[in-house]
XYZ file of C-alpha atoms in Angstrom:
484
model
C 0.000 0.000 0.000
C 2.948 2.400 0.795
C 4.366 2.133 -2.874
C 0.897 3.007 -4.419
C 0.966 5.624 -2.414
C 4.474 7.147 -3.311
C 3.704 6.148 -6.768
C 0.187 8.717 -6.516
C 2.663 10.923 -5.061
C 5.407 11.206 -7.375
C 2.274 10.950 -10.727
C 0.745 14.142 -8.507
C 4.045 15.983 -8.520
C 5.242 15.334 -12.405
C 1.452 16.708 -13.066
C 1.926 19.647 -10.911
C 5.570 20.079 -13.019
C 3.019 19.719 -16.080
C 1.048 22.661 -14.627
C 3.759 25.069 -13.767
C 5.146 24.890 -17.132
C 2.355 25.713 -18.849
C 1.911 28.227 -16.479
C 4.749 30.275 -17.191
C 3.716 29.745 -21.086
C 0.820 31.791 -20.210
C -1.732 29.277 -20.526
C -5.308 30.705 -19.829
C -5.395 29.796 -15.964
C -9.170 28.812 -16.690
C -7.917 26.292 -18.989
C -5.230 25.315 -16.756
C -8.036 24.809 -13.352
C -10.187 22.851 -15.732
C -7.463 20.585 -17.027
C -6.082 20.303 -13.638
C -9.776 18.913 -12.639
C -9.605 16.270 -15.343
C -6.321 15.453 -14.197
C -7.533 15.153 -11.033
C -10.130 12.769 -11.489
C -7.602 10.642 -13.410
C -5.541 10.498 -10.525
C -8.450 9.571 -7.932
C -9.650 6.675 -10.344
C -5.951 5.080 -10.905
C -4.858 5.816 -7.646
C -8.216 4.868 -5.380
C -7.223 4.415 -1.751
C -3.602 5.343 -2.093
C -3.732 9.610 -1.703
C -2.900 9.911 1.559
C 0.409 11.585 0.685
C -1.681 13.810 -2.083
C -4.357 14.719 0.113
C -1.958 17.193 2.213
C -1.817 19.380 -0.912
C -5.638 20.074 -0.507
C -5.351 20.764 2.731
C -2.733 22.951 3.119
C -4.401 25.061 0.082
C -7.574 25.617 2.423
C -5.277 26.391 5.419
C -4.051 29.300 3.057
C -7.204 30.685 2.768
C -8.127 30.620 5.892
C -5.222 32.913 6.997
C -5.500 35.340 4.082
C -8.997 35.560 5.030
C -8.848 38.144 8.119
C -6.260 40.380 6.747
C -8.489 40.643 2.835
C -11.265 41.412 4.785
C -9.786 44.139 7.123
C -7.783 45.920 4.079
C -10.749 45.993 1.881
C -12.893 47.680 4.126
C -10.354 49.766 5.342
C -9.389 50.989 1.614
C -13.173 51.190 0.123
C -14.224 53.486 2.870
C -10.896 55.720 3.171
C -10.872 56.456 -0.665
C -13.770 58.722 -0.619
C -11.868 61.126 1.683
C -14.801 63.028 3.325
C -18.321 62.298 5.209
C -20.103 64.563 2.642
C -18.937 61.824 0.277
C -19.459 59.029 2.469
C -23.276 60.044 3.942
C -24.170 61.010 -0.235
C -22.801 59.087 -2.625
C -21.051 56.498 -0.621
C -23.940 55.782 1.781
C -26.023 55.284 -1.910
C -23.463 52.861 -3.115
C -23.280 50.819 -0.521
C -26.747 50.382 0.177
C -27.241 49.379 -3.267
C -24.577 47.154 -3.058
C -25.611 45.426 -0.384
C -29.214 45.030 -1.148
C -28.283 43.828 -4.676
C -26.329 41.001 -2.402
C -29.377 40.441 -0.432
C -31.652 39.661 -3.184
C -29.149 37.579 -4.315
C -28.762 35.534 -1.024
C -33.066 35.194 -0.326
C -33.315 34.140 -4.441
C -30.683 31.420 -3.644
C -32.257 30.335 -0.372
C -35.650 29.881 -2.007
C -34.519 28.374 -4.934
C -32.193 25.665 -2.896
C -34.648 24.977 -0.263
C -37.249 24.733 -3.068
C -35.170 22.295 -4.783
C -33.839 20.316 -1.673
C -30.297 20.478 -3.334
C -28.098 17.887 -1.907
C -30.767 15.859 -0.433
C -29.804 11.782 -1.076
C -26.413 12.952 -2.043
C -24.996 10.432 0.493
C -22.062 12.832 1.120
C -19.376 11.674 3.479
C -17.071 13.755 4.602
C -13.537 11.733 5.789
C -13.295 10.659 9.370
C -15.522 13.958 10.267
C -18.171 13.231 12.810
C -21.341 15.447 11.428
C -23.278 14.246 14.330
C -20.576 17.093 16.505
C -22.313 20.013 14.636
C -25.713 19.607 16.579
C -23.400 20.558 19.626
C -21.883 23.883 18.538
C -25.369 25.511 17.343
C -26.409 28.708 19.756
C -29.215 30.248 20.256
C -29.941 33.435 18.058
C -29.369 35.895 20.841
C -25.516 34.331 21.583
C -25.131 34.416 18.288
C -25.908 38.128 17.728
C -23.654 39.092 20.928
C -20.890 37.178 18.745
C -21.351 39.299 16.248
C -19.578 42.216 18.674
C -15.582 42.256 19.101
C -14.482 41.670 22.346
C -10.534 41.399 21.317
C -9.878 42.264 18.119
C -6.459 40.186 18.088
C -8.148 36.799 19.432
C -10.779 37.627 16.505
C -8.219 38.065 14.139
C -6.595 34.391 15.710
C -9.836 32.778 15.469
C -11.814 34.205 12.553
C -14.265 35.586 13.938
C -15.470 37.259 10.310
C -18.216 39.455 11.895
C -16.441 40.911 14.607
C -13.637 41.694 12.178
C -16.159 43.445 9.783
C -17.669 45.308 12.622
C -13.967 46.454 13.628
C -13.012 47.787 10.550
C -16.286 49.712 9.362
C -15.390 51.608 12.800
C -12.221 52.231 12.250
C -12.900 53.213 8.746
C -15.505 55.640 9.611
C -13.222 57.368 12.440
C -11.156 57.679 9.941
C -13.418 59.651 7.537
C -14.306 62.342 10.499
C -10.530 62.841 11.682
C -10.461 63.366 7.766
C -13.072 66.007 7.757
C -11.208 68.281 10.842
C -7.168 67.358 10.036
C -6.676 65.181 6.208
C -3.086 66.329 7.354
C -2.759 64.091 10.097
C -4.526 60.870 8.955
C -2.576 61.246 5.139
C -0.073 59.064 6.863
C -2.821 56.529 7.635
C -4.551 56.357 4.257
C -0.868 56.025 2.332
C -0.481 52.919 4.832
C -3.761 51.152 3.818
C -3.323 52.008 0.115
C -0.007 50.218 0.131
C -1.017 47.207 2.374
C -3.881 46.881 0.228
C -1.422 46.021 -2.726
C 0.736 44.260 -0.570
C -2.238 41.918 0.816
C -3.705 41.553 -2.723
C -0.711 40.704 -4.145
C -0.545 37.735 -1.620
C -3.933 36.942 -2.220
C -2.876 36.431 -5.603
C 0.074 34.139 -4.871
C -2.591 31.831 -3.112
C -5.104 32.133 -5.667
C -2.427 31.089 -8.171
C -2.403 27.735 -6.561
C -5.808 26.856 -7.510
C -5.172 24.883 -10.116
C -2.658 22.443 -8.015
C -5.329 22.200 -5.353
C -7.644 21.650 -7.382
C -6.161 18.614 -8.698
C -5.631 16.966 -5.429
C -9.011 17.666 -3.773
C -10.733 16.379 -7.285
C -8.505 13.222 -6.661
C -9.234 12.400 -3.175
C -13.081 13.616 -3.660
C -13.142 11.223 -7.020
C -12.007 8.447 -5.235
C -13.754 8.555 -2.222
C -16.921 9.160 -4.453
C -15.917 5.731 -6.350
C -19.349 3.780 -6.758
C -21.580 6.877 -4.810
C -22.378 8.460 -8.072
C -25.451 9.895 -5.920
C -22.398 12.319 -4.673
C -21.411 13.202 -8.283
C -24.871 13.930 -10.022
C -25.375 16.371 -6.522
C -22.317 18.424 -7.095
C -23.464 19.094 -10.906
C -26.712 20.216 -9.501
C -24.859 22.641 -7.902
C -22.935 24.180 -10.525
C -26.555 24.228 -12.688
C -28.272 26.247 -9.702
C -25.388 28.080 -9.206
C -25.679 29.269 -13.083
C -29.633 29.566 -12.709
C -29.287 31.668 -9.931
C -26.552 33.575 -11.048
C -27.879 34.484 -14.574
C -31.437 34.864 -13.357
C -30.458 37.649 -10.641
C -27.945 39.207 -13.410
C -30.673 39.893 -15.668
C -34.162 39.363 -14.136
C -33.655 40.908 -10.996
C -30.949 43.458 -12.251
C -33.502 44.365 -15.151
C -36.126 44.959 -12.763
C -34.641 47.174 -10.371
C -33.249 49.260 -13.479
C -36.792 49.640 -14.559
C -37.954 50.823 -10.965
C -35.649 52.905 -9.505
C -33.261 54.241 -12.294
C -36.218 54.521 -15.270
C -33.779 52.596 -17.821
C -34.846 50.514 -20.226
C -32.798 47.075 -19.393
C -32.563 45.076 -22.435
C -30.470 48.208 -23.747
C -28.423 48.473 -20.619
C -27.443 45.204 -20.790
C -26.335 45.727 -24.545
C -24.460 48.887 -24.007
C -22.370 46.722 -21.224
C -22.503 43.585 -23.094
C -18.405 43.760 -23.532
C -17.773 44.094 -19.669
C -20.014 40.812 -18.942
C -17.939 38.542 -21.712
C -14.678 40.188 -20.354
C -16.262 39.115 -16.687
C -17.226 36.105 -17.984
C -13.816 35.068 -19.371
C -11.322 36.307 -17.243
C -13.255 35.302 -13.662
C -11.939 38.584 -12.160
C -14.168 41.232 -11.127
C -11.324 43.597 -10.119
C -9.490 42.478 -14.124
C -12.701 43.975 -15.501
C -13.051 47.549 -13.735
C -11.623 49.370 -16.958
C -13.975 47.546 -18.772
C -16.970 48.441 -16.579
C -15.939 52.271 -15.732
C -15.656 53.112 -19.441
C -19.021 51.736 -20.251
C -20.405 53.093 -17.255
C -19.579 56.773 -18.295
C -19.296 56.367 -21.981
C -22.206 54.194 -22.665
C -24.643 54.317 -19.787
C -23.888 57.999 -18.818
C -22.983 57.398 -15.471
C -20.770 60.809 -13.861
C -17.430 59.656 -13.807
C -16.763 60.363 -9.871
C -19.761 58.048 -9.328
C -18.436 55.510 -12.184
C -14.663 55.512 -10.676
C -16.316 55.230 -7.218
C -19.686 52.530 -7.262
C -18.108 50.152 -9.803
C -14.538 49.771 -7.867
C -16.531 49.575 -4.717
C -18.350 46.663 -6.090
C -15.012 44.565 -6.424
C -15.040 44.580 -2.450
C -18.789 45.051 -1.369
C -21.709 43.155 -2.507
C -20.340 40.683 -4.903
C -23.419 38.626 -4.728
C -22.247 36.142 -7.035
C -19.690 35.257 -4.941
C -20.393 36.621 -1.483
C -24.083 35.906 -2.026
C -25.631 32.858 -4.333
C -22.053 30.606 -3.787
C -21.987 30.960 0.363
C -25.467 30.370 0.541
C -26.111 27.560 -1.863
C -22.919 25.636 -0.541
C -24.568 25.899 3.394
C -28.041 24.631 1.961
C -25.884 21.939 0.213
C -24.218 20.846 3.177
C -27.236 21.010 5.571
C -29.062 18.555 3.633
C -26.480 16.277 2.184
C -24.947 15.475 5.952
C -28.883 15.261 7.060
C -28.174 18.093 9.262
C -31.459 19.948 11.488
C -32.060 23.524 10.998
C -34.789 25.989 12.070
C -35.452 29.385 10.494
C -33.364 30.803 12.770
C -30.379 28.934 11.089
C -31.131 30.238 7.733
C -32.191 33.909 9.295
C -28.380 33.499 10.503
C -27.200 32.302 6.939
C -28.885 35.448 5.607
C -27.308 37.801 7.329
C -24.038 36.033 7.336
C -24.425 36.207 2.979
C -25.287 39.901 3.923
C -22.396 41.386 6.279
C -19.779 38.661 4.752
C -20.406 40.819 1.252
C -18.752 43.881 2.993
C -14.940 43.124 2.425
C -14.925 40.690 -0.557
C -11.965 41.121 -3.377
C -12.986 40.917 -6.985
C -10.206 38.318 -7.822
C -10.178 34.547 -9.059
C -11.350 32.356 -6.002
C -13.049 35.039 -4.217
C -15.819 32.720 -3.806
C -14.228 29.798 -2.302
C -12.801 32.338 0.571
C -15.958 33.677 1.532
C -17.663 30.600 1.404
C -15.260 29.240 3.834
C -16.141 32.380 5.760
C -19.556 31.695 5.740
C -19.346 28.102 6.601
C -16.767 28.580 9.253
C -19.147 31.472 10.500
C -22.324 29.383 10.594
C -20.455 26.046 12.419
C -20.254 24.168 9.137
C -17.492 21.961 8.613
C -15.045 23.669 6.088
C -15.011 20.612 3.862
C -17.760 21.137 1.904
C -15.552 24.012 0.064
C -13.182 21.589 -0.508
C -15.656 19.053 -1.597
C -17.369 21.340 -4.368
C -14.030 23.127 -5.124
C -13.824 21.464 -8.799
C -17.478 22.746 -9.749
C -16.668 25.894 -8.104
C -14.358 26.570 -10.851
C -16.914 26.932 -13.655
C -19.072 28.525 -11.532
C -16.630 31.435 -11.581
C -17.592 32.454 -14.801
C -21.410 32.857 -14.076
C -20.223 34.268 -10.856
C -18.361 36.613 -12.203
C -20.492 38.197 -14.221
C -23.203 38.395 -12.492
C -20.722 40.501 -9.867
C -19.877 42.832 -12.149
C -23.144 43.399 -13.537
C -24.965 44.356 -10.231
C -21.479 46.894 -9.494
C -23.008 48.424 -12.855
C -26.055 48.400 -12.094
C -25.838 49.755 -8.759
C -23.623 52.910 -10.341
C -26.562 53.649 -12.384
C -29.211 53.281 -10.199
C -26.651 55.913 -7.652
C -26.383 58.194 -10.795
C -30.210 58.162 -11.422
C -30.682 58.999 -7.357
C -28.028 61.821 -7.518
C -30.202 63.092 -10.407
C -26.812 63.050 -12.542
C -27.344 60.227 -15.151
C -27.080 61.499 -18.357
C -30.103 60.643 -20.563
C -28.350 61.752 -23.822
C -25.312 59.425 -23.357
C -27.475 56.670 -22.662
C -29.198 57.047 -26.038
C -26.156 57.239 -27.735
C -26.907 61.568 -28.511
C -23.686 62.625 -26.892
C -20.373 61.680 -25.680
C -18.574 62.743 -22.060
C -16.078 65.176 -22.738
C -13.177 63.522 -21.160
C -13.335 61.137 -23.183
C -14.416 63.041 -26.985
C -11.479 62.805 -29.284
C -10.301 59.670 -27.871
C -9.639 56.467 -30.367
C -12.601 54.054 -28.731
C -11.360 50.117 -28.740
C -13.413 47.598 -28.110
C -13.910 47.693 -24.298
C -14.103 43.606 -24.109
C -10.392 43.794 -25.964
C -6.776 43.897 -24.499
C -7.640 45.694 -21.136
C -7.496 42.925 -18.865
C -3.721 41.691 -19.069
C -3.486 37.930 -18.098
C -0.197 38.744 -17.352
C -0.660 40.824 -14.239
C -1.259 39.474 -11.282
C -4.400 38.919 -9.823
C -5.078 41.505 -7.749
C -2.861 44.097 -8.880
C -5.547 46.076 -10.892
C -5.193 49.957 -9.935
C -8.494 51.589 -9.491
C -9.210 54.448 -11.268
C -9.175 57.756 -8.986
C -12.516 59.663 -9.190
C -12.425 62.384 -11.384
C -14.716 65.583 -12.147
C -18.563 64.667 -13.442
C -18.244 65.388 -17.073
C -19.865 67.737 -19.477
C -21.347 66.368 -22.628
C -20.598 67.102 -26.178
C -22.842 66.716 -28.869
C -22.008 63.269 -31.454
C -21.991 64.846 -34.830
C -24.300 63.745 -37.631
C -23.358 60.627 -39.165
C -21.199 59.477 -36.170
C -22.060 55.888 -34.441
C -21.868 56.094 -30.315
């Protein structure tokens, strides 16, 4: 049995060799996660009962996560509230933005719930979870008032050491807000403060990017040791693609239904031609998986299609790649804990899933818009709501082409939500929208197509600058015979 298992090693490593070359040939890294899950269930079929030196590499991969998770959360907060420099900002168009935001997440996380609990996903999936005792979760669950208390820091640090997501969140809103009225009084003194964040949110997103480059190595051992221990329960197998179909259902039907709706309502836009105008920014979402990749994409539109002001464009839609998120901070989380609950056969009440809500909800507030943002806050939401962390791991190798319906569907509510702020602000211009006029900042300039070379696969993930808020622009006239 030990030479199998040193022969599944040393197979595991020449394919991870495999992956790193093509790698630095710049293969697509979508290509390379979905080969790597082929691979992978290769591996767990030839090698079936022999990965226990293999399995490691899965583990340690999720370990990663989970200590990237605290410091991505505190960062992004800290940085999305500190760039808009003043209250005024903050209570206007901040305050706007984030609300949307949010609520765009929160229709996202009740349309998942219903649809999932409608559906009894995972139910007779026959899951199995290693040597993990499911029986032990029964024990951890609180009451709702203990678990509201939880939601308060006590010690930030032993937070931080534990994971406490909440508490963290909580933390750094009121730090971030302190920070915006020292702002108001003395910029002067707290200048020191913001340069800080600004460059430990590179530094931090940079890192996130080393770990999220590992995917596709993970990704091959979890699909190994989940194919093999789901040899002859194809119950298990049918389940997981269940999940990647709601996931897409969910995802494409808040996108556009939902989305179109609320564009109707609250911004008067007519949303089949909204979702035209940023057609390119959903295929560029769509393809590259990175939310944060696609902000040049989506700010262009946004002010030279839609006619959003460009301090509200360069403000909303970069927001969005940290708050909100409901593809991945709201339809992923949620639909993996409904997964869980009723493949292990586990008992809630409706004041588990009035938790699970509001977990989807405040988890939102501190996402990154970056490859694998969904598998971190799902393990936040899991970890958060006492479920055992292996159900990420489990539906990892569906969660990669879930990205792409994730994705988009992030990136389209960030849009959405810009407009809807513009319409509010009574600044959206009509006459850019119907293709009459063009923004002055950007009249004279050679337009490419937006869905073209602006993401660079090259750059790491993560390391996308966000445009600094500029002055609302003044629109010039298209002459006659010119196509907007």
């Amino acid at each position: 049995m030990g030479g199998y298992a040193v022969a599944a090693l040393l197979v595991t490593l020449g394919l991870f060799a495999g992956i790193h070359v093509l790698g630095r040939m710049r293969v697509n890294f979508s290509v390379l996660t979905i080969g790597a899950l082929g691979l992978g269930v290769a591996v767990g079929v030839v090698f079936e009962g022999h990965l226990d030196y293999v399995e490691p590499v899965g583990k340690v991969y999720l370990n990663l996560l989970l200590a990237i998770v605290a410091p991505l959360i505190i960062v992004s907060i800290l940085s999305s509230i500190t760039s808009l420099g003043t209250t005024a900002q903050l209570r206007t168009i901040g305050a706007r933005s984030v609300g949307w935001l949010l609520a765009l997440n929160a229709l996202a996380v009740l349309l998942t719930l219903g649809l999932s609990l409608q559906l009894g996903i995972g139910k007779g999936a026959d899951l199995t979870l290693g040597e993990t005792n499911t029986s032990a979760l029964e024990n951890i669950k609180k009451p709702f008032t203990e678990v509201f208390i939880d939601f308060f820091p006590t010690n930030i640090v032993t937070d931080i050491a534990e994971n406490n997501i909440i508490p963290i969140i909580l933390f750094s809103v009121l730090i971030a807000v302190s920070y915006s009225l020292v702002a108001d009084r003395a910029p002067a003194t707290v200048a020191p403060f913001k340069a800080f964040i600004d460059a430990l949110r590179e530094i931090i997103y940079r890192a996130v990017g080393f770990v999220i480059a590992l995917t596709p190595y993970a990704v091959l051992s979890l699909t190994a040791v989940a194919t093999a221990r789901a040899a002859g329960q194809w119950s298990q197998m049918v389940s997981l693609l269940g999940v990647l179909g709601l996931a897409w259902a969910a995802c494409f039907v808040h996108a556009f239904l939902v989305n179109g709706v609320l564009l109707r309502v609250f911004a008067d836009v007519d949303p089949v031609r909204f979702f035209r105008r940023i057609a390119p920014a959903q295929l560029t979402a769509f393809t590259t998986q990175s939310s944060a990749g696609t902000l040049p994409v989506t700010t262009r539109l946004l002010r030279e299609r839609i006619g959003v002001p460009s301090d509200i464009a360069g403000f909303t839609a970069p927001l969005g790649t940290t708050i909100g998120m409901p593809g991945c901070a709201g339809v992923w989380p949620v639909l993996l804990a409904v997964f869980g609950v009723n493949a292990l056969g586990i008992s809630w009440g409706v004041q588990d899933y009035l938790v699970l809500v509001l977990l989807g909800v405040i988890v939102s507030v501190g996402t990154a818009g970056v490859p694998g943002t969904a598998t971190i806050t799902a393990t936040t939401v899991l970890t958060a709501a006492g479920l055992p962390l292996e159900l990420v791991a489990i539906t990892l190798p569906v969660s990669m082409v879930a990205d792409m319906a994730r994705t988009l569907d992030n990136v389209t509510s960030a849009a959405v939500a810009a407009t809807i702020v513009a319409r509010q602000e009574g600044r959206l211009d009509d006459a850019v929208f119907d293709g009459l006029v063009v923004p002055d900042d950007l009249a004279g300039e050679v337009t490419e197509d937006p869905g073209g070379a602006l993401f660079d696969p090259g750059v790491p993930v993560g390391a996308c600058a966000l445009p600094a808020p500029v002055s609302a622009p003044v629109s010039t006239p298209i002459p006659q015979g010119v196509n907007a």
